[in-house]
């Protein structure tokens, strides 16, 4: 039964993908990854809306939109795309890593504190109580934790549970979100910087400290990173090509990020504001605006039930908390728990220099600004935490830093690919690959193909050809 | 896992004895619904929240079913592991 449930998620996600981006060519890796993320996001939103409305969170009810979208996908066939061998290689790498992760995940029970105290608990409560029961979801008195956390991951756990999957299956489902993260990175980076860069990006992500651990643990951090990375990659694609479907899909990914963890909203807000700033257009604000509207039901539930955030002390009056010792503790703590090697930042800077030389400053601003801003926002949480700051950082920084760290890992190969519009690579006809990249459509002046250092990819580039 | 020995035995006994629609009061070191440092057994509360579902936890001192941990064990309660006991409806409350 669990395979049926997963197929429904995938097909439902694919249905919405085709609805929003009918002419997009994502290739097999992008299509599967984005479809999975989309299907799970739809599930999270539907479960929340149904739950907040006081209706039972039964699979037949929360799965109805997925079923309808899945049916529409059968009727609405997407254009088949040719996928380059190297991109398939990146996809195969993702599949092998994913299979390994899934095999490990399937054998582990929920024995980590954050699983049984927060994420799996809420999923199991949705499943076993059959509704958004206030005796759990609004009962801070009985010490239920982090009741303001949104419901995407718990929805996935509940969905799996109702289809007969046990704790092992819950871990596999969450692991599939991590695999989708890798798939989206492979697709997004291959699209903008070529398949070799995609291989580097995927490998860099997996090499991040704790990536395998959080890929098999029922927590929201890697899932939030998956949605936020997907949204950033779509925004970057939009900056190059200005195809509206990129923002529509970006809105879905933004919604997924916001519905996964509270900091997901900060990540998306930063990326959208920066993209809008560098583009001098308001269109890139659409993803965060749509995500905010989608989030409204959960926001209302949290406010109506007066559910505060357990880690944000809004009563901070101690000015010493904002200066001196605590800031030093925070900076050193975040540096200690930064999930990728520090010297990668030097590589990122070198890669950014290449991108800046090629005139791709907008990408550098969005990626570096979002990563730096996210770290700053997370640091601010530790400033106002009511918990003992060192133990709070030690227990969470390695998780919450995952998104900005992975963004820097993705930024390295992305920046290293030079633009054909740059003076050093003006001969766009010099390679067949560049010809493919330059045939993007009617607005070449606003679109930047990619390049010679690592090499671009025709896989999924641009709108469907007539 | 932030749990002491006996937690699994407690969960097994509680799931066997307490009806699925019941609300359960957890009394930790003699105090209901209180936050304590994890080293004082607080992690047990989360473990029970998770493993007792669909039973839910309550702070109502009149709860028919109570779990007492690492503190005084009331008369009539059944000790299922060292320091861990279940108080049911057949016993005098409190």
XYZ file of C-alpha atoms in Angstrom:
560
model
C 0.000 0.000 0.000
C 2.824 2.372 0.757
C 3.941 2.175 -2.850
C 0.459 3.250 -3.917
C 0.666 6.167 -1.490
C 4.035 7.200 -2.881
C 2.853 6.867 -6.448
C -0.070 9.122 -5.597
C 2.293 11.703 -4.126
C 4.514 11.545 -7.171
C 1.692 11.664 -9.713
C -0.104 14.413 -7.818
C 3.092 16.416 -7.719
C 3.650 15.769 -11.395
C 0.104 16.906 -12.138
C 0.659 20.237 -10.432
C 4.057 20.556 -12.066
C 2.485 20.138 -15.497
C -0.343 22.484 -14.585
C 2.033 25.230 -13.521
C 4.846 24.602 -15.942
C 3.325 22.905 -18.935
C 6.017 24.056 -21.317
C 8.929 23.471 -19.008
C 11.363 20.742 -19.866
C 12.852 19.447 -16.698
C 14.326 16.168 -17.857
C 13.847 12.948 -15.949
C 15.936 13.961 -12.930
C 14.256 17.334 -12.514
C 10.773 16.007 -13.187
C 10.936 13.225 -10.607
C 12.605 15.361 -7.947
C 10.368 18.391 -8.374
C 7.280 16.155 -8.593
C 8.107 14.472 -5.289
C 8.731 17.768 -3.531
C 5.564 19.200 -5.046
C 3.434 16.199 -4.089
C 4.631 16.306 -0.481
C 4.048 20.081 -0.350
C 0.489 19.592 -1.595
C -0.008 16.936 1.075
C 1.317 19.240 3.798
C -0.870 22.155 2.786
C -3.979 20.003 2.346
C -3.521 18.243 5.675
C -3.101 21.585 7.405
C -6.118 23.185 5.770
C -8.279 20.140 6.463
C -7.047 19.923 10.048
C -7.496 23.606 10.819
C -11.015 23.393 9.366
C -11.782 20.741 11.967
C -12.183 17.963 9.430
C -10.661 14.487 9.770
C -7.167 14.188 8.329
C -8.085 10.922 6.657
C -6.046 9.916 3.595
C -9.122 9.924 1.374
C -9.710 13.553 2.237
C -6.153 14.897 2.291
C -5.259 12.744 -0.706
C -8.142 13.973 -2.853
C -6.274 16.930 -4.399
C -3.324 14.650 -5.140
C -5.651 12.181 -6.826
C -7.240 14.895 -8.965
C -3.852 16.340 -9.884
C -2.565 12.856 -10.639
C -5.487 12.230 -12.973
C -4.829 15.506 -14.741
C -1.221 14.495 -15.249
C -2.353 11.382 -17.089
C -4.340 13.544 -19.462
C -1.683 16.220 -19.739
C 1.480 14.684 -21.062
C 4.608 16.725 -20.864
C 7.019 17.042 -23.685
C 9.650 14.377 -23.556
C 13.109 15.749 -23.240
C 16.473 14.523 -24.136
C 18.688 14.166 -21.127
C 22.426 14.325 -21.546
C 24.489 11.368 -20.486
C 26.362 13.318 -17.831
C 23.131 14.636 -16.382
C 21.876 11.090 -16.275
C 25.148 10.298 -14.529
C 24.363 12.893 -11.884
C 20.893 11.406 -11.635
C 22.310 7.911 -11.316
C 24.611 9.139 -8.556
C 21.587 10.568 -6.793
C 19.714 7.284 -7.247
C 22.577 5.191 -5.862
C 23.018 7.488 -2.869
C 19.269 7.518 -2.378
C 18.983 3.750 -2.478
C 21.728 3.408 0.099
C 20.105 6.012 2.341
C 16.689 4.373 1.981
C 18.030 0.925 2.844
C 19.584 2.294 6.008
C 16.554 4.415 6.848
C 14.142 1.507 6.570
C 15.779 -0.287 9.474
C 15.826 2.413 12.110
C 13.195 3.151 14.757
C 12.330 6.633 15.993
C 14.692 6.838 18.929
C 16.181 10.292 18.527
C 14.766 12.899 20.888
C 13.651 15.328 18.186
C 11.881 12.527 16.361
C 9.772 11.181 19.190
C 9.374 14.531 20.956
C 8.443 16.631 17.927
C 8.277 15.365 14.366
C 7.224 11.718 14.489
C 5.020 12.473 17.483
C 3.002 15.015 15.540
C 2.751 12.742 12.512
C 1.635 9.843 14.624
C -0.862 12.072 16.432
C -2.362 13.167 13.108
C -2.649 9.561 12.070
C -3.865 7.954 15.294
C -6.131 10.755 16.509
C -7.365 11.353 12.959
C -7.553 15.119 13.261
C -5.704 18.192 14.435
C -6.604 17.271 18.001
C -6.115 20.181 20.422
C -5.245 17.737 23.201
C -1.911 17.336 21.417
C -1.615 20.160 18.901
C -2.639 22.951 21.266
C -1.688 21.457 24.600
C 1.496 23.165 25.709
C 0.427 22.631 29.332
C 0.972 18.886 28.944
C 4.448 19.699 27.630
C 3.895 18.902 23.956
C 6.786 20.679 22.243
C 7.156 23.209 19.442
C 3.465 23.394 18.695
C 3.996 26.260 16.270
C 6.053 24.098 13.918
C 4.224 23.647 10.600
C 2.934 20.291 9.461
C 4.614 19.226 6.218
C 6.872 16.531 7.700
C 4.225 15.335 10.200
C 1.750 15.134 7.313
C 4.118 12.873 5.425
C 4.565 10.657 8.479
C 0.812 10.469 9.031
C 0.168 9.730 5.366
C 2.690 6.894 5.436
C 1.322 5.558 8.698
C -2.251 5.496 7.375
C -1.092 3.522 4.369
C 0.422 0.863 6.582
C 4.026 2.016 6.689
C 5.732 1.803 10.068
C 8.572 3.779 11.571
C 11.071 2.434 9.041
C 8.858 3.620 6.192
C 8.557 7.067 7.764
C 12.322 7.337 7.696
C 12.403 6.286 4.064
C 9.814 8.924 3.148
C 11.825 11.656 4.813
C 14.975 10.276 3.182
C 13.264 10.622 -0.179
C 12.992 14.356 0.482
C 16.766 14.425 0.930
C 17.171 12.467 -2.287
C 14.854 14.931 -4.017
C 17.119 17.691 -2.718
C 20.036 16.069 -4.509
C 17.916 15.560 -7.615
C 16.855 19.199 -7.693
C 20.456 20.281 -7.228
C 21.531 17.971 -10.063
C 18.815 19.336 -12.322
C 19.105 23.000 -11.374
C 22.879 23.174 -11.562
C 23.028 21.115 -14.775
C 20.485 23.477 -16.279
C 22.531 26.572 -15.507
C 26.098 25.356 -15.335
C 26.291 21.989 -17.028
C 26.241 18.380 -15.932
C 29.815 18.276 -14.646
C 29.034 21.164 -12.327
C 25.927 19.249 -11.273
C 28.041 16.244 -10.339
C 30.295 18.492 -8.282
C 27.300 20.117 -6.601
C 25.651 16.805 -5.704
C 28.895 15.393 -4.360
C 29.532 18.550 -2.352
C 26.079 18.398 -0.777
C 26.477 14.765 0.238
C 29.918 15.536 1.638
C 28.441 18.089 4.044
C 28.838 16.995 7.634
C 25.682 15.307 8.940
C 23.960 15.227 5.544
C 23.570 11.416 5.653
C 22.465 11.604 9.272
C 19.698 14.106 8.679
C 18.714 12.348 5.490
C 17.544 9.389 7.570
C 16.219 11.215 10.605
C 12.644 12.418 10.946
C 13.405 16.093 11.409
C 12.567 19.046 9.206
C 15.933 20.626 8.541
C 17.003 18.804 5.404
C 13.466 18.907 4.026
C 13.375 22.683 4.553
C 16.757 22.914 2.851
C 15.432 20.864 -0.086
C 12.523 23.226 -0.695
C 14.564 26.359 -0.091
C 17.363 25.218 -2.420
C 14.830 24.347 -5.097
C 13.260 27.786 -4.735
C 16.636 29.525 -4.963
C 17.628 27.530 -8.053
C 14.330 28.418 -9.716
C 14.823 32.087 -8.854
C 18.312 31.952 -10.340
C 16.896 30.319 -13.464
C 14.321 33.081 -13.663
C 17.032 35.730 -13.430
C 18.598 34.198 -16.548
C 15.524 33.346 -18.566
C 12.530 35.149 -17.073
C 10.134 32.317 -17.738
C 7.030 32.694 -15.603
C 6.796 28.971 -14.842
C 10.022 29.275 -12.908
C 8.337 31.612 -10.460
C 5.204 29.470 -10.333
C 7.219 26.407 -9.410
C 9.291 28.603 -7.141
C 6.092 29.475 -5.284
C 5.372 25.782 -4.723
C 8.884 25.219 -3.399
C 8.622 28.342 -1.244
C 5.379 27.038 0.192
C 7.067 23.733 0.963
C 9.892 25.510 2.767
C 7.517 27.664 4.805
C 5.411 24.615 5.668
C 8.428 22.614 6.815
C 10.176 24.832 9.329
C 9.745 28.376 10.562
C 13.180 29.384 9.356
C 12.166 28.233 5.882
C 10.160 31.453 5.641
C 13.282 33.479 6.416
C 15.334 31.628 3.798
C 12.694 32.195 1.128
C 12.079 35.812 2.083
C 15.779 36.572 1.771
C 16.105 34.862 -1.605
C 13.005 36.506 -3.056
C 13.867 39.990 -1.823
C 17.409 39.693 -3.133
C 16.218 38.344 -6.492
C 13.688 41.175 -6.774
C 16.347 43.711 -5.845
C 18.878 42.595 -8.419
C 16.217 42.205 -11.101
C 14.590 45.511 -10.157
C 11.268 43.774 -10.619
C 8.609 42.727 -8.130
C 7.921 39.410 -9.869
C 10.445 37.446 -7.770
C 8.446 38.389 -4.690
C 5.574 36.245 -5.969
C 6.889 32.968 -4.453
C 7.082 34.350 -0.899
C 3.749 36.144 -1.315
C 2.002 32.983 -2.477
C 3.688 30.950 0.249
C 2.481 33.467 2.834
C -1.093 33.119 1.617
C -0.819 29.322 1.665
C 0.584 29.503 5.186
C -2.330 31.598 6.462
C -4.415 28.678 7.836
C -1.553 27.451 10.002
C -0.735 31.003 11.075
C -4.348 31.439 12.183
C -4.312 28.123 14.071
C -1.136 29.081 15.911
C -2.474 32.512 16.836
C -5.944 31.291 17.822
C -4.413 28.729 20.143
C -1.802 31.144 21.461
C 1.069 28.826 20.621
C 4.370 30.586 21.167
C 7.738 29.623 19.813
C 9.715 27.648 22.365
C 13.062 29.004 21.274
C 12.325 32.673 20.814
C 12.199 34.734 23.947
C 10.245 37.831 23.036
C 10.880 39.292 26.463
C 14.597 39.761 25.977
C 15.577 42.866 27.906
C 19.091 41.934 28.822
C 21.222 44.181 26.671
C 24.191 42.060 27.562
C 22.570 39.334 25.482
C 23.104 41.463 22.415
C 26.704 42.276 23.002
C 29.960 40.946 24.271
C 30.146 37.400 25.497
C 27.010 36.003 23.946
C 27.841 37.229 20.469
C 31.291 35.712 20.719
C 29.736 32.446 21.873
C 27.333 32.501 18.946
C 29.971 33.265 16.328
C 32.354 30.606 17.578
C 29.502 28.117 17.994
C 28.212 28.641 14.468
C 31.751 28.382 13.082
C 32.309 25.149 14.978
C 29.097 23.601 13.693
C 29.307 24.935 10.105
C 28.522 21.774 8.112
C 31.021 22.163 5.271
C 34.783 22.756 5.402
C 35.668 26.397 6.028
C 38.054 26.422 3.094
C 35.084 25.862 0.812
C 34.257 29.488 1.482
C 37.534 30.361 -0.226
C 36.487 28.240 -3.198
C 33.144 29.989 -3.163
C 34.876 33.361 -3.173
C 37.113 32.287 -6.068
C 34.113 30.956 -7.977
C 32.211 34.138 -7.250
C 35.112 36.111 -8.702
C 34.713 34.178 -11.954
C 30.989 34.887 -11.989
C 31.544 38.571 -11.232
C 34.091 38.833 -14.011
C 31.484 37.356 -16.345
C 28.925 39.910 -15.238
C 26.836 37.389 -13.316
C 26.774 39.551 -10.235
C 23.057 39.012 -9.729
C 23.561 35.292 -9.072
C 26.386 36.034 -6.676
C 24.260 38.527 -4.765
C 21.306 36.143 -4.492
C 23.321 33.068 -3.466
C 25.855 34.730 -1.194
C 23.299 37.159 0.206
C 20.786 34.435 0.969
C 23.425 32.235 2.597
C 24.894 35.083 4.657
C 21.485 36.457 5.561
C 20.303 33.028 6.652
C 23.300 32.612 8.926
C 22.628 36.077 10.327
C 18.982 35.262 10.961
C 19.901 32.020 12.696
C 22.447 33.880 14.801
C 19.690 36.286 15.789
C 17.627 33.356 17.078
C 20.498 32.420 19.363
C 20.680 36.015 20.565
C 17.096 35.933 21.802
C 16.952 32.305 22.877
C 15.636 31.753 26.383
C 17.757 28.594 26.547
C 21.366 28.404 27.638
C 23.031 29.600 24.471
C 25.919 27.143 24.229
C 23.770 24.063 24.733
C 21.172 25.470 22.336
C 23.817 25.958 19.653
C 25.366 22.548 20.326
C 22.016 20.821 19.966
C 20.751 22.612 16.870
C 23.307 24.627 14.883
C 24.566 21.642 12.870
C 20.972 21.096 11.682
C 19.746 24.612 11.032
C 22.920 25.647 9.223
C 22.336 22.946 6.637
C 20.558 25.226 4.141
C 23.122 28.047 3.982
C 25.954 25.497 3.949
C 24.412 23.538 1.084
C 23.754 26.781 -0.744
C 27.455 27.592 -0.640
C 28.208 24.045 -1.811
C 25.886 24.562 -4.768
C 27.202 28.068 -5.398
C 30.770 26.922 -6.010
C 30.214 24.969 -9.235
C 27.395 27.276 -10.272
C 29.625 30.340 -10.179
C 32.572 28.546 -11.732
C 30.673 28.107 -14.994
C 31.395 31.168 -17.109
C 28.813 33.029 -19.094
C 29.041 33.025 -22.894
C 28.090 36.690 -22.748
C 31.355 37.521 -21.073
C 34.123 39.027 -23.149
C 36.263 35.963 -22.743
C 33.608 33.681 -24.139
C 31.968 35.725 -26.826
C 32.120 33.114 -29.517
C 28.904 31.350 -28.693
C 28.992 29.288 -31.817
C 32.268 27.727 -30.889
C 30.656 24.717 -29.310
C 27.499 22.836 -30.086
C 26.593 23.105 -26.446
C 26.629 26.867 -26.547
C 24.494 26.877 -29.642
C 21.954 24.875 -27.720
C 22.183 27.316 -24.858
C 21.867 30.371 -27.071
C 18.725 29.134 -28.724
C 16.681 29.946 -25.690
C 14.132 32.086 -27.330
C 13.146 35.576 -28.271
C 14.839 37.537 -25.540
C 18.529 36.779 -25.734
C 19.508 40.024 -24.086
C 17.866 39.007 -20.835
C 19.067 35.441 -20.841
C 22.407 34.170 -19.992
C 23.379 30.829 -21.252
C 26.240 29.038 -19.679
C 29.424 28.048 -20.401
C 32.835 27.103 -21.146
C 34.627 26.359 -17.911
C 32.490 23.487 -16.828
C 29.975 23.546 -19.596
C 26.288 24.177 -20.027
C 23.558 21.707 -20.602
C 20.686 21.624 -22.984
C 18.829 19.353 -20.680
C 15.620 21.042 -19.781
C 16.820 24.458 -20.821
C 14.160 26.994 -21.572
C 10.641 26.662 -22.789
C 9.414 23.873 -24.985
C 10.272 24.355 -28.595
C 7.339 24.523 -30.914
C 17.951 8.728 23.631
C 17.493 10.631 26.872
C 15.888 7.796 28.788
C 16.654 5.750 31.851
C 16.340 1.994 32.142
C 12.782 0.818 32.637
C 11.191 3.253 30.200
C 10.412 0.497 27.706
C 8.808 -1.629 30.430
C 6.686 1.322 31.508
C 5.500 1.972 27.960
C 4.647 -1.688 27.392
C 2.660 -1.890 30.630
C 0.889 1.416 30.014
C -0.124 0.465 26.483
C -1.486 -2.802 27.824
C -3.470 -1.347 30.712
C -4.607 2.130 29.709
C -7.529 2.386 27.260
C -6.746 4.110 23.976
C -9.221 6.918 24.554
C -7.892 7.764 28.009
C -6.078 10.904 29.084
C -2.988 10.309 31.187
C -1.442 12.469 33.886
C 2.325 12.111 34.196
C 3.704 12.984 37.611
C 7.476 13.446 37.530
C 9.287 13.554 40.875
C 5.987 14.237 42.565
C 5.128 17.172 40.284
C 2.568 16.994 37.481
C 3.257 18.830 34.213
C 6.516 20.354 35.265
C 9.669 21.031 33.298
C 12.766 19.558 34.839
C 16.316 19.155 33.569
C 16.625 16.150 31.283
C 18.988 14.457 33.715
C 16.117 14.364 36.193
C 14.062 12.210 33.871
C 12.200 14.857 31.900
C 12.877 13.047 28.613
C 10.482 10.352 29.785
C 7.570 12.744 29.265
C 8.346 13.021 25.542
C 8.822 9.270 25.249
C 5.420 8.715 26.824
C 3.744 11.369 24.661
C 4.970 9.516 21.605
C 4.496 5.922 22.654
C 1.147 6.209 24.388
C -0.674 7.629 21.367
C -3.590 7.651 20.741
C -3.760 8.239 24.481
C -2.959 11.865 25.189
C -1.327 13.522 28.163
C -3.209 15.904 30.403
C -2.504 18.163 33.356
C -5.847 17.479 34.973
C -5.081 16.175 38.493
C -8.385 14.272 38.417
C -7.194 12.096 35.522
C -8.258 8.493 35.935
C -4.941 7.176 34.721
C -1.681 8.445 36.122
C 1.961 7.578 35.665
C 4.331 8.350 38.524
C 8.031 8.469 37.797
C 11.173 8.937 39.869
C 9.245 10.238 42.880
C 6.842 9.100 45.569
C 4.657 6.214 44.422
C 1.073 6.580 45.654
C -0.695 3.726 47.374
C -2.528 1.462 44.987
C -0.195 2.222 42.106
C 1.403 -0.687 40.273
C 5.164 -0.433 40.069
C 6.173 -1.729 36.642
C 9.881 -0.834 36.764
C 12.178 0.711 39.340
C 10.789 4.169 40.145
C 8.002 3.874 37.569
C 4.364 3.155 38.442
C 0.883 3.255 36.916
C -2.128 4.355 38.918
C -5.455 3.205 37.513
C -9.119 3.713 38.292
C -9.432 0.759 40.638
C -7.006 2.268 43.109
C -7.685 5.235 45.378
C -6.679 8.358 43.522
C -3.592 10.207 44.672
